mmCIF file of C-alpha atoms in Angstrom:
data_model
loop_
_atom_site.group_PDB
_atom_site.id
_atom_site.type_symbol
_atom_site.label_atom_id
_atom_site.label_comp_id
_atom_site.label_asym_id
_atom_site.label_seq_id
_atom_site.Cartn_x
_atom_site.Cartn_y
_atom_site.Cartn_z
ATOM 1 C CA MET A 1 55.482 110.832 -14.683
ATOM 2 C CA THR A 2 53.095 112.806 -12.436
ATOM 3 C CA GLU A 3 55.068 116.044 -12.994
ATOM 4 C CA LEU A 4 55.005 115.455 -16.764
ATOM 5 C CA SER A 5 51.228 114.974 -16.760
ATOM 6 C CA MET A 6 50.710 118.112 -14.691
ATOM 7 C CA ALA A 7 52.853 120.156 -17.086
ATOM 8 C CA LEU A 8 50.909 118.844 -20.078
ATOM 9 C CA ASN A 9 47.585 119.637 -18.414
ATOM 10 C CA GLU A 10 48.784 123.180 -17.704
ATOM 11 C CA LEU A 11 49.635 123.672 -21.370
ATOM 12 C CA LEU A 12 46.250 122.315 -22.477
ATOM 13 C CA GLU A 13 44.448 124.710 -20.149
ATOM 14 C CA LYS A 14 46.227 127.623 -21.874
ATOM 15 C CA ARG A 15 45.165 126.425 -25.341
ATOM 16 C CA GLU A 16 42.110 128.658 -25.607
ATOM 17 C CA THR A 17 43.696 131.817 -24.233
ATOM 18 C CA SER A 18 47.246 131.751 -25.578
ATOM 19 C CA THR A 19 48.162 132.241 -29.222
ATOM 20 C CA ASP A 20 51.591 130.796 -28.384
ATOM 21 C CA PHE A 21 50.199 127.385 -27.503
ATOM 22 C CA LEU A 22 51.956 125.484 -30.310
ATOM 23 C CA ARG A 23 55.293 127.198 -29.711
ATOM 24 C CA GLU A 24 55.125 126.545 -25.966
ATOM 25 C CA THR A 25 54.159 122.930 -26.592
ATOM 26 C CA LEU A 26 57.120 122.499 -28.936
ATOM 27 C CA ALA A 27 59.459 124.018 -26.342
ATOM 28 C CA PHE A 28 58.034 121.718 -23.664
ATOM 29 C CA LEU A 29 58.434 118.586 -25.791
ATOM 30 C CA LEU A 30 61.986 119.440 -26.865
ATOM 31 C CA GLN A 31 62.960 120.154 -23.247
ATOM 32 C CA GLU A 32 61.513 116.836 -22.116
ATOM 33 C CA LEU A 33 63.328 115.044 -24.938
ATOM 34 C CA MET A 34 66.653 116.503 -23.760
ATOM 35 C CA GLU A 35 65.888 115.573 -20.146
ATOM 36 C CA HIS A 36 65.131 111.991 -21.207
ATOM 37 C CA GLU A 37 68.367 111.731 -23.188
ATOM 38 C CA VAL A 38 70.403 113.111 -20.285
ATOM 39 C CA HIS A 39 68.778 110.611 -17.908
ATOM 40 C CA GLY A 40 70.194 107.887 -20.156
ATOM 41 C CA ARG A 41 73.642 109.506 -20.180
ATOM 42 C CA CYS A 42 73.681 109.821 -16.378
ATOM 43 C CA GLY A 43 72.287 106.371 -15.703
ATOM 44 C CA ALA A 44 69.818 107.786 -13.186
ATOM 45 C CA GLU A 45 66.917 110.219 -12.851
ATOM 46 C CA LYS A 46 67.528 113.811 -11.771
ATOM 47 C CA HIS A 47 68.426 114.062 -8.043
ATOM 48 C CA ALA A 48 68.075 110.259 -7.699
ATOM 49 C CA ARG A 49 70.627 108.215 -5.763
ATOM 50 C CA SER A 50 71.649 105.118 -7.699
ATOM 51 C CA ASP A 51 74.608 102.757 -7.863
ATOM 52 C CA GLU A 52 74.168 102.738 -11.634
ATOM 53 C CA ARG A 53 74.810 106.474 -11.959
ATOM 54 C CA ILE A 54 77.620 107.218 -14.447
ATOM 55 C CA THR A 55 77.881 110.982 -14.120
ATOM 56 C CA GLN A 56 75.999 113.954 -12.706
ATOM 57 C CA ARG A 57 74.338 117.045 -14.115
ATOM 58 C CA ASN A 58 76.099 120.380 -14.050
ATOM 59 C CA GLY A 59 73.368 122.954 -14.626
ATOM 60 C CA TYR A 60 72.109 124.282 -17.961
ATOM 61 C CA ARG A 61 73.181 126.592 -20.765
ATOM 62 C CA ASP A 62 70.754 128.714 -22.744
ATOM 63 C CA ARG A 63 70.332 127.865 -26.407
ATOM 64 C CA PRO A 64 67.944 129.803 -28.692
ATOM 65 C CA LEU A 65 66.190 127.934 -31.498
ATOM 66 C CA GLU A 66 64.443 129.559 -34.450
ATOM 67 C CA THR A 67 61.485 127.506 -35.710
ATOM 68 C CA ARG A 68 58.554 128.002 -38.074
ATOM 69 C CA LEU A 69 56.490 128.681 -34.953
ATOM 70 C CA GLY A 70 58.823 131.437 -33.783
ATOM 71 C CA HIS A 71 61.698 131.853 -31.335
ATOM 72 C CA VAL A 72 62.089 129.118 -28.700
ATOM 73 C CA ASP A 73 64.427 129.418 -25.706
ATOM 74 C CA LEU A 74 65.819 126.052 -24.627
ATOM 75 C CA LYS A 75 67.985 125.049 -21.678
ATOM 76 C CA VAL A 76 70.498 122.397 -22.723
ATOM 77 C CA PRO A 77 71.600 120.219 -19.771
ATOM 78 C CA LYS A 78 75.325 120.078 -18.981
ATOM 79 C CA LEU A 79 77.218 117.109 -17.523
ATOM 80 C CA ARG A 80 80.116 117.090 -15.059
ATOM 81 C CA GLU A 81 81.899 114.410 -17.084
ATOM 82 C CA GLY A 82 81.515 113.903 -20.814
ATOM 83 C CA SER A 83 79.364 116.091 -23.033
ATOM 84 C CA TYR A 84 75.810 116.314 -24.310
ATOM 85 C CA PHE A 85 74.397 118.154 -27.300
ATOM 86 C CA PRO A 86 70.908 117.400 -28.656
ATOM 87 C CA GLY A 87 70.953 116.044 -32.180
ATOM 88 C CA PHE A 88 67.834 117.958 -33.251
ATOM 89 C CA LEU A 89 69.686 121.298 -32.953
ATOM 90 C CA GLU A 90 72.376 120.424 -35.516
ATOM 91 C CA PRO A 91 70.260 120.587 -38.723
ATOM 92 C CA ARG A 92 68.860 123.959 -37.690
ATOM 93 C CA ARG A 93 72.326 125.318 -37.058
ATOM 94 C CA MET A 94 73.472 124.189 -40.489
ATOM 95 C CA SER A 95 70.486 125.783 -42.247
ATOM 96 C CA GLU A 96 71.061 129.058 -40.422
ATOM 97 C CA LYS A 97 74.702 129.066 -41.543
ATOM 98 C CA ALA A 98 73.705 128.349 -45.133
ATOM 99 C CA LEU A 99 71.064 131.076 -45.126
ATOM 100 C CA SER A 100 73.494 133.628 -43.695
ATOM 101 C CA ALA A 101 76.123 132.716 -46.301
ATOM 102 C CA VAL A 102 73.625 133.120 -49.159
ATOM 103 C CA VAL A 103 72.429 136.483 -47.864
ATOM 104 C CA GLN A 104 75.997 137.752 -47.439
ATOM 105 C CA GLU A 105 77.016 136.601 -50.906
ATOM 106 C CA ALA A 106 73.933 138.273 -52.389
ATOM 107 C CA TYR A 107 74.881 141.544 -50.683
ATOM 108 C CA VAL A 108 78.455 141.415 -51.975
ATOM 109 C CA GLN A 109 77.453 140.634 -55.554
ATOM 110 C CA GLY A 110 74.789 143.324 -55.588
ATOM 111 C CA ILE A 111 72.037 140.787 -56.295
ATOM 112 C CA SER A 112 68.495 142.127 -56.122
ATOM 113 C CA THR A 113 66.040 141.171 -53.375
ATOM 114 C CA ARG A 114 64.050 139.155 -55.940
ATOM 115 C CA LYS A 115 67.156 137.129 -56.781
ATOM 116 C CA VAL A 116 67.799 136.568 -53.078
ATOM 117 C CA ASP A 117 64.259 135.202 -52.904
ATOM 118 C CA GLU A 118 65.036 132.741 -55.694
ATOM 119 C CA LEU A 119 68.294 131.606 -54.104
ATOM 120 C CA VAL A 120 66.679 131.016 -50.724
ATOM 121 C CA GLN A 121 63.751 129.162 -52.291
ATOM 122 C CA SER A 122 66.157 126.945 -54.257
ATOM 123 C CA MET A 123 67.480 125.805 -50.868
ATOM 124 C CA GLY A 124 64.001 124.680 -49.885
ATOM 125 C CA MET A 125 63.251 127.695 -47.685
ATOM 126 C CA THR A 126 60.590 130.343 -47.925
ATOM 127 C CA GLY A 127 61.206 133.699 -49.612
ATOM 128 C CA ILE A 128 62.982 136.492 -47.818
ATOM 129 C CA SER A 129 62.500 140.254 -48.129
ATOM 130 C CA LYS A 130 65.002 143.067 -47.787
ATOM 131 C CA SER A 131 63.648 143.905 -44.336
ATOM 132 C CA GLN A 132 64.019 140.267 -43.300
ATOM 133 C CA VAL A 133 67.619 140.300 -44.517
ATOM 134 C CA SER A 134 68.320 143.411 -42.440
ATOM 135 C CA ARG A 135 66.621 141.896 -39.390
ATOM 136 C CA LEU A 136 68.561 138.662 -39.778
ATOM 137 C CA CYS A 137 71.875 140.541 -39.942
ATOM 138 C CA ALA A 138 70.900 142.659 -36.927
ATOM 139 C CA GLU A 139 70.105 139.525 -34.904
ATOM 140 C CA ILE A 140 73.435 137.949 -35.843
ATOM 141 C CA ASP A 141 75.280 141.188 -34.990
ATOM 142 C CA GLU A 142 73.659 141.329 -31.570
ATOM 143 C CA ARG A 143 74.638 137.770 -30.681
ATOM 144 C CA VAL A 144 78.159 138.148 -32.048
ATOM 145 C CA ASP A 145 78.740 141.484 -30.266
ATOM 146 C CA THR A 146 77.521 140.021 -26.969
ATOM 147 C CA PHE A 147 79.910 137.100 -27.371
ATOM 148 C CA LEU A 148 82.928 139.166 -28.417
ATOM 149 C CA ASN A 149 82.441 141.757 -25.650
ATOM 150 C CA ARG A 150 81.592 139.407 -22.777
ATOM 151 C CA PRO A 151 83.584 139.769 -19.517
ATOM 152 C CA LEU A 152 86.522 137.379 -19.183
ATOM 153 C CA GLU A 153 86.407 135.884 -15.700
ATOM 154 C CA GLY A 154 89.048 133.874 -13.873
ATOM 155 C CA ASN A 155 92.594 133.233 -15.075
ATOM 156 C CA TRP A 156 93.838 132.267 -18.516
ATOM 157 C CA PRO A 157 97.330 130.716 -18.260
ATOM 158 C CA TYR A 158 97.789 129.951 -21.965
ATOM 159 C CA VAL A 159 96.793 132.268 -24.826
ATOM 160 C CA TRP A 160 97.159 131.590 -28.569
ATOM 161 C CA LEU A 161 97.228 134.456 -31.097
ATOM 162 C CA ASP A 162 97.149 134.297 -34.869
ATOM 163 C CA ALA A 163 95.843 136.123 -37.941
ATOM 164 C CA THR A 164 94.403 135.358 -41.342
ATOM 165 C CA TYR A 165 93.457 137.678 -44.197
ATOM 166 C CA ILE A 166 90.081 138.278 -45.867
ATOM 167 C CA LYS A 167 89.211 140.616 -48.761
ATOM 168 C CA SER A 168 86.899 143.540 -47.969
ATOM 169 C CA ARG A 169 85.703 146.838 -49.508
ATOM 170 C CA GLU A 170 86.034 148.714 -46.227
ATOM 171 C CA HIS A 171 87.324 151.925 -47.852
ATOM 172 C CA GLY A 172 86.102 151.447 -51.419
ATOM 173 C CA PRO A 173 88.758 149.446 -53.298
ATOM 174 C CA VAL A 174 89.072 145.754 -52.453
ATOM 175 C CA ALA A 175 91.909 145.137 -49.986
ATOM 176 C CA SER A 176 93.057 142.337 -47.693
ATOM 177 C CA GLN A 177 92.091 142.881 -44.069
ATOM 178 C CA ALA A 178 93.834 141.250 -41.110
ATOM 179 C CA VAL A 179 91.490 139.113 -39.011
ATOM 180 C CA VAL A 180 93.170 138.415 -35.663
ATOM 181 C CA VAL A 181 91.847 135.828 -33.233
ATOM 182 C CA ALA A 182 92.732 135.003 -29.629
ATOM 183 C CA THR A 183 91.939 131.684 -27.975
ATOM 184 C CA ALA A 184 92.877 130.526 -24.490
ATOM 185 C CA VAL A 185 92.560 127.769 -21.910
ATOM 186 C CA ASN A 186 90.672 128.694 -18.751
ATOM 187 C CA GLN A 187 91.390 127.526 -15.222
ATOM 188 C CA GLU A 188 89.158 124.471 -15.677
ATOM 189 C CA GLY A 189 91.120 123.270 -18.709
ATOM 190 C CA TYR A 190 88.555 124.210 -21.380
ATOM 191 C CA ARG A 191 89.318 126.190 -24.523
ATOM 192 C CA GLU A 192 87.464 129.394 -25.352
ATOM 193 C CA VAL A 193 87.645 132.022 -28.059
ATOM 194 C CA LEU A 194 88.575 135.270 -26.282
ATOM 195 C CA GLY A 195 88.243 137.837 -29.026
ATOM 196 C CA LEU A 196 88.344 138.955 -32.633
ATOM 197 C CA SER A 197 89.446 142.124 -34.389
ATOM 198 C CA VAL A 198 89.570 143.222 -38.030
ATOM 199 C CA GLY A 199 91.950 145.854 -39.392
ATOM 200 C CA PRO A 200 94.038 146.823 -42.414
ATOM 201 C CA ALA A 201 97.317 145.291 -41.203
ATOM 202 C CA GLU A 202 99.071 143.495 -38.330
ATOM 203 C CA THR A 203 100.880 146.535 -36.976
ATOM 204 C CA GLU A 204 102.212 146.872 -33.446
ATOM 205 C CA ALA A 205 99.527 149.462 -32.699
ATOM 206 C CA PHE A 206 96.765 147.167 -33.978
ATOM 207 C CA TRP A 207 97.935 144.227 -31.860
ATOM 208 C CA THR A 208 98.457 146.478 -28.838
ATOM 209 C CA ASP A 209 94.896 147.823 -29.041
ATOM 210 C CA PHE A 210 93.547 144.285 -29.418
ATOM 211 C CA LEU A 211 95.420 142.955 -26.370
ATOM 212 C CA ARG A 212 94.495 145.993 -24.263
ATOM 213 C CA ALA A 213 90.840 145.405 -25.108
ATOM 214 C CA LEU A 214 91.177 141.797 -23.865
ATOM 215 C CA VAL A 215 92.807 142.966 -20.633
ATOM 216 C CA ALA A 216 90.059 145.563 -20.150
ATOM 217 C CA ARG A 217 87.492 142.766 -20.422
ATOM 218 C CA GLY A 218 89.265 140.774 -17.712
ATOM 219 C CA LEU A 219 92.112 138.788 -19.286
ATOM 220 C CA SER A 220 94.526 137.952 -16.452
ATOM 221 C CA GLY A 221 96.800 135.235 -15.094
ATOM 222 C CA THR A 222 98.483 134.676 -18.457
ATOM 223 C CA ARG A 223 101.777 132.801 -18.144
ATOM 224 C CA LEU A 224 102.515 131.948 -21.794
ATOM 225 C CA VAL A 225 101.475 133.410 -25.161
ATOM 226 C CA ILE A 226 101.885 131.254 -28.271
ATOM 227 C CA SER A 227 102.154 132.935 -31.681
ATOM 228 C CA ASP A 228 104.324 133.361 -34.752
ATOM 229 C CA ALA A 229 107.333 135.711 -34.724
ATOM 230 C CA HIS A 230 105.584 138.831 -36.072
ATOM 231 C CA GLU A 231 107.606 141.747 -34.699
ATOM 232 C CA GLY A 232 104.594 143.973 -34.031
ATOM 233 C CA LEU A 233 102.858 141.187 -32.139
ATOM 234 C CA LYS A 234 105.946 140.392 -30.059
ATOM 235 C CA LYS A 235 106.278 144.030 -29.000
ATOM 236 C CA ALA A 236 102.572 144.246 -28.178
ATOM 237 C CA ILE A 237 102.776 141.128 -25.982
ATOM 238 C CA ALA A 238 105.772 142.540 -24.104
ATOM 239 C CA THR A 239 103.967 145.875 -23.608
ATOM 240 C CA VAL A 240 100.495 144.695 -22.606
ATOM 241 C CA LEU A 241 101.002 141.228 -21.093
ATOM 242 C CA ASN A 242 104.011 142.132 -18.999
ATOM 243 C CA GLY A 243 105.280 139.086 -17.111
ATOM 244 C CA ALA A 244 103.923 136.519 -19.563
ATOM 245 C CA GLY A 245 106.361 134.305 -21.442
ATOM 246 C CA TRP A 246 106.352 134.003 -25.220
ATOM 247 C CA GLN A 247 106.447 130.776 -27.218
ATOM 248 C CA ARG A 248 107.388 130.996 -30.867
ATOM 249 C CA CYS A 249 105.298 128.553 -32.880
ATOM 250 C CA ARG A 250 107.666 125.752 -33.840
ATOM 251 C CA VAL A 251 105.758 125.043 -37.074
ATOM 252 C CA HIS A 252 106.266 128.620 -38.294
ATOM 253 C CA PHE A 253 109.878 128.486 -37.113
ATOM 254 C CA MET A 254 110.561 125.275 -39.023
ATOM 255 C CA ARG A 255 109.283 126.919 -42.199
ATOM 256 C CA ASN A 256 111.645 129.845 -41.618
ATOM 257 C CA VAL A 257 114.639 127.533 -41.142
ATOM 258 C CA LEU A 258 113.873 125.347 -44.146
ATOM 259 C CA ALA A 259 113.536 128.435 -46.330
ATOM 260 C CA GLN A 260 117.307 128.896 -45.794
ATOM 261 C CA VAL A 261 118.144 125.371 -46.975
ATOM 262 C CA PRO A 262 118.145 123.866 -50.509
ATOM 263 C CA LYS A 263 115.079 121.719 -51.091
ATOM 264 C CA ALA A 264 117.094 118.507 -51.424
ATOM 265 C CA HIS A 265 118.487 118.942 -47.889
ATOM 266 C CA GLN A 266 115.293 120.090 -46.175
ATOM 267 C CA PRO A 267 114.165 116.631 -44.916
ATOM 268 C CA ALA A 268 117.518 116.016 -43.232
ATOM 269 C CA VAL A 269 117.645 119.464 -41.621
ATOM 270 C CA SER A 270 114.050 119.148 -40.450
ATOM 271 C CA ALA A 271 114.774 115.766 -38.843
ATOM 272 C CA ALA A 272 117.861 117.182 -37.103
ATOM 273 C CA VAL A 273 115.957 120.107 -35.587
ATOM 274 C CA ARG A 274 113.178 117.789 -34.386
ATOM 275 C CA THR A 275 115.700 115.790 -32.371
ATOM 276 C CA ALA A 276 116.121 118.856 -30.144
ATOM 277 C CA LEU A 277 112.360 119.363 -29.819
ATOM 278 C CA ASN A 278 111.869 115.739 -28.790
ATOM 279 C CA GLN A 279 114.241 115.795 -25.804
ATOM 280 C CA PRO A 280 112.833 114.890 -22.344
ATOM 281 C CA ASP A 281 113.637 118.220 -20.675
ATOM 282 C CA GLN A 282 114.705 121.776 -21.432
ATOM 283 C CA ARG A 283 118.336 121.276 -20.481
ATOM 284 C CA GLU A 284 118.801 118.340 -22.862
ATOM 285 C CA ALA A 285 116.848 120.161 -25.560
ATOM 286 C CA SER A 286 119.167 123.181 -25.315
ATOM 287 C CA ARG A 287 122.232 120.968 -25.496
ATOM 288 C CA GLN A 288 120.923 119.162 -28.571
ATOM 289 C CA TRP A 289 119.789 122.442 -30.135
ATOM 290 C CA ARG A 290 123.295 123.909 -29.943
ATOM 291 C CA GLU A 291 124.760 120.691 -31.307
ATOM 292 C CA VAL A 292 122.442 120.815 -34.333
ATOM 293 C CA ALA A 293 123.191 124.514 -34.894
ATOM 294 C CA ASP A 294 126.927 123.860 -34.835
ATOM 295 C CA GLY A 295 126.550 120.915 -37.196
ATOM 296 C CA LEU A 296 124.741 123.080 -39.758
ATOM 297 C CA ARG A 297 127.010 126.089 -39.454
ATOM 298 C CA GLU A 298 129.539 125.170 -42.139
ATOM 299 C CA ARG A 299 127.109 124.193 -44.933
ATOM 300 C CA PHE A 300 123.972 126.141 -44.020
ATOM 301 C CA SER A 301 125.089 129.235 -42.137
ATOM 302 C CA LYS A 302 121.764 131.066 -42.479
ATOM 303 C CA ALA A 303 119.831 128.131 -41.058
ATOM 304 C CA SER A 304 122.354 127.899 -38.221
ATOM 305 C CA ALA A 305 121.907 131.609 -37.504
ATOM 306 C CA CYS A 306 118.120 131.078 -37.275
ATOM 307 C CA LEU A 307 118.696 128.380 -34.664
ATOM 308 C CA ASP A 308 121.095 130.577 -32.695
ATOM 309 C CA SER A 309 118.614 133.449 -32.476
ATOM 310 C CA ALA A 310 115.475 131.416 -31.751
ATOM 311 C CA GLU A 311 116.558 128.803 -29.192
ATOM 312 C CA GLU A 312 115.030 130.439 -26.133
ATOM 313 C CA ASP A 313 111.779 131.348 -27.876
ATOM 314 C CA VAL A 314 111.135 127.977 -29.553
ATOM 315 C CA LEU A 315 111.950 125.971 -26.396
ATOM 316 C CA ALA A 316 109.972 128.202 -24.015
ATOM 317 C CA PHE A 317 107.142 125.645 -23.746
ATOM 318 C CA MET A 318 109.466 123.218 -21.949
ATOM 319 C CA ALA A 319 109.367 125.364 -18.798
ATOM 320 C CA PHE A 320 105.743 124.311 -18.290
ATOM 321 C CA PRO A 321 104.083 121.001 -17.326
ATOM 322 C CA LYS A 322 105.193 118.245 -19.689
ATOM 323 C CA GLU A 323 101.669 116.995 -20.345
ATOM 324 C CA HIS A 324 100.917 120.397 -21.916
ATOM 325 C CA TRP A 325 103.910 120.454 -24.282
ATOM 326 C CA PRO A 326 102.175 119.082 -27.421
ATOM 327 C CA LYS A 327 99.582 121.876 -27.266
ATOM 328 C CA LEU A 328 101.926 124.713 -26.232
ATOM 329 C CA ALA A 329 104.647 124.202 -28.841
ATOM 330 C CA SER A 330 102.658 125.602 -31.781
ATOM 331 C CA THR A 331 99.556 127.477 -32.913
ATOM 332 C CA ASN A 332 98.117 124.375 -34.596
ATOM 333 C CA CYS A 333 94.843 124.713 -32.685
ATOM 334 C CA LEU A 334 94.388 128.187 -34.183
ATOM 335 C CA GLU A 335 95.511 127.069 -37.645
ATOM 336 C CA ARG A 336 92.609 124.624 -37.759
ATOM 337 C CA LEU A 337 90.231 127.366 -36.662
ATOM 338 C CA ASN A 338 91.600 129.693 -39.357
ATOM 339 C CA LYS A 339 90.956 127.014 -41.980
ATOM 340 C CA GLU A 340 87.315 126.869 -40.902
ATOM 341 C CA ILE A 341 87.101 130.668 -41.102
ATOM 342 C CA LYS A 342 88.543 130.629 -44.620
ATOM 343 C CA ARG A 343 86.194 127.846 -45.699
ATOM 344 C CA ARG A 344 83.171 129.917 -44.668
ATOM 345 C CA SER A 345 84.505 133.262 -45.901
ATOM 346 C CA ASN A 346 85.397 131.834 -49.317
ATOM 347 C CA VAL A 347 81.671 131.396 -49.935
ATOM 348 C CA VAL A 348 81.317 135.163 -49.766
ATOM 349 C CA GLY A 349 84.531 136.023 -51.612
ATOM 350 C CA ILE A 350 84.696 139.802 -51.127
ATOM 351 C CA PHE A 351 82.951 141.343 -48.121
ATOM 352 C CA PRO A 352 81.179 144.719 -48.427
ATOM 353 C CA ASN A 353 82.853 146.042 -45.257
ATOM 354 C CA ASN A 354 84.650 144.948 -42.099
ATOM 355 C CA ARG A 355 81.385 144.848 -40.160
ATOM 356 C CA ALA A 356 80.264 142.011 -42.440
ATOM 357 C CA VAL A 357 83.591 140.228 -41.818
ATOM 358 C CA THR A 358 83.054 140.473 -38.068
ATOM 359 C CA ARG A 359 79.489 139.207 -38.452
ATOM 360 C CA LEU A 360 80.380 136.001 -40.280
ATOM 361 C CA VAL A 361 83.724 135.232 -38.606
ATOM 362 C CA GLY A 362 82.276 136.104 -35.195
ATOM 363 C CA ALA A 363 79.412 133.650 -35.764
ATOM 364 C CA VAL A 364 81.924 130.918 -36.675
ATOM 365 C CA LEU A 365 83.948 131.631 -33.528
ATOM 366 C CA LEU A 366 80.846 131.703 -31.319
ATOM 367 C CA GLU A 367 79.746 128.285 -32.524
ATOM 368 C CA GLN A 368 83.256 126.861 -32.182
ATOM 369 C CA SER A 369 83.589 128.180 -28.647
ATOM 370 C CA ASP A 370 80.212 126.638 -27.748
ATOM 371 C CA GLU A 371 81.334 123.278 -29.120
ATOM 372 C CA TRP A 372 84.529 123.434 -27.095
ATOM 373 C CA GLN A 373 82.485 123.975 -23.940
ATOM 374 C CA VAL A 374 80.565 120.723 -24.404
ATOM 375 C CA SER A 375 83.531 118.651 -25.578
ATOM 376 C CA ARG A 376 86.163 117.058 -23.389
ATOM 377 C CA ARG A 377 88.686 119.268 -21.635
ATOM 378 C CA TYR A 378 91.573 120.502 -23.752
ATOM 379 C CA MET A 379 93.866 119.956 -20.773
ATOM 380 C CA SER A 380 93.413 117.942 -17.601
ATOM 381 C CA LEU A 381 91.497 119.568 -14.753
ATOM 382 C CA GLU A 382 94.412 119.481 -12.320
ATOM 383 C CA SER A 383 97.409 120.371 -14.473
ATOM 384 C CA PRO A 384 96.332 123.858 -15.681
ATOM 385 C CA ALA A 385 95.815 124.819 -12.042
ATOM 386 C CA THR A 386 99.571 124.622 -11.505
ATOM 387 C CA VAL A 387 101.746 126.269 -14.124
ATOM 388 C CA VAL A 388 105.531 126.398 -13.797
ATOM 389 C CA ARG A 389 107.132 129.804 -13.944
ATOM 390 C CA SER A 390 109.125 130.527 -17.082
ATOM 391 C CA ASP A 391 112.338 131.034 -15.106
ATOM 392 C CA GLY A 392 112.584 127.632 -13.464
ATOM 393 C CA GLY A 393 111.527 124.035 -13.370
ATOM 394 C CA ASP A 394 111.452 122.862 -9.753
ATOM 395 C CA GLU A 395 108.526 122.464 -7.386
ATOM 396 C CA ALA A 396 109.256 125.732 -5.593
ATOM 397 C CA ASN A 397 108.825 127.680 -8.799
ATOM 398 C CA LYS A 398 105.284 126.511 -9.478
ATOM 399 C CA LEU A 399 102.594 129.139 -9.772
ATOM 400 C CA THR A 400 98.944 128.546 -8.921
ATOM 401 C CA PHE A 401 96.031 130.424 -10.405
ATOM 402 C CA GLU A 402 95.494 132.142 -7.071
ATOM 403 C CA ASP A 403 99.066 133.419 -7.150
ATOM 404 C CA ALA A 404 98.671 134.670 -10.727
ATOM 405 C CA ALA A 405 95.632 136.715 -9.796
#
């Protein structure tokens, strides 16, 4: 209480000389509010020893906040166990997203600055000028570029890769542009978005450049890459991430198999293939896989051929810790992220250029990555630290992060 009173007195003494008094007071009050909430989460005051303590602090993370009084830099407390995110930041984040979406849509549709003013005011905000629009975009670009080009430290045993398509006028006529995203699990078991790239198509050269850029930023220790069976991507993984295994997304694979089977028989074939995926170990899964393939060979030869060619790739995840299997078998985690990207990009419709695509999608990825950092671990703390080599399954074949480096 004494420290709080002293801090308040210091602010009051600056009242006559500082024009930033109100902004500094707001920052002070918001910081104290977060500290009070974290005290309740921890069950004890900062640095205090108490039998009632539930968890401990784990430093801070910087979080900028735009207010009517100007820019405020906050330090959001982190916890060793559990997560904390102040509720007062959420409405501001939502309004910033809405404002950005309106501005982008106005740009694409060629709406005048006056019309942009009307749209923003209809949302309950103040008017916005062309210079303010440019400044807003520049601020977003700076934050997104910093995030997408940050150094990648430590080891990343599991990497997921996928792409979605967004319409853009990059070279004049409207055309679909490939938006490729990489996510990964770090050595502490948390998910992060590693990178983003936008280009005309998913060619081998495009994927190779993207992966080389990740490696140049520090991507290392990768033991398994999960993706669909795009040929250009597979070749790029083999070229750039030499030594990493490849897991073919079983959801994409199942679609490929069922496309070779009449609709009436698809449920039965799907159930048969899942029996192989649900086996307790890789050896039993391979045995069941071959049995299913042989059983389909007479009636559905094309589906059987798909199984023959994909066994090793679809069952690759079984060479890794069993508790990780549900997350390694498919790109579902990226599919959900792609849906969020499409939901936001559909507001814009057609982007003026690929820079605008990067701006909006990058902002979505930045916010998602931040949320992952304050949520519970994607994988347990201990298990990602020991990843089984792709060529074996016994204790001697286990690979630690230190070995991977």
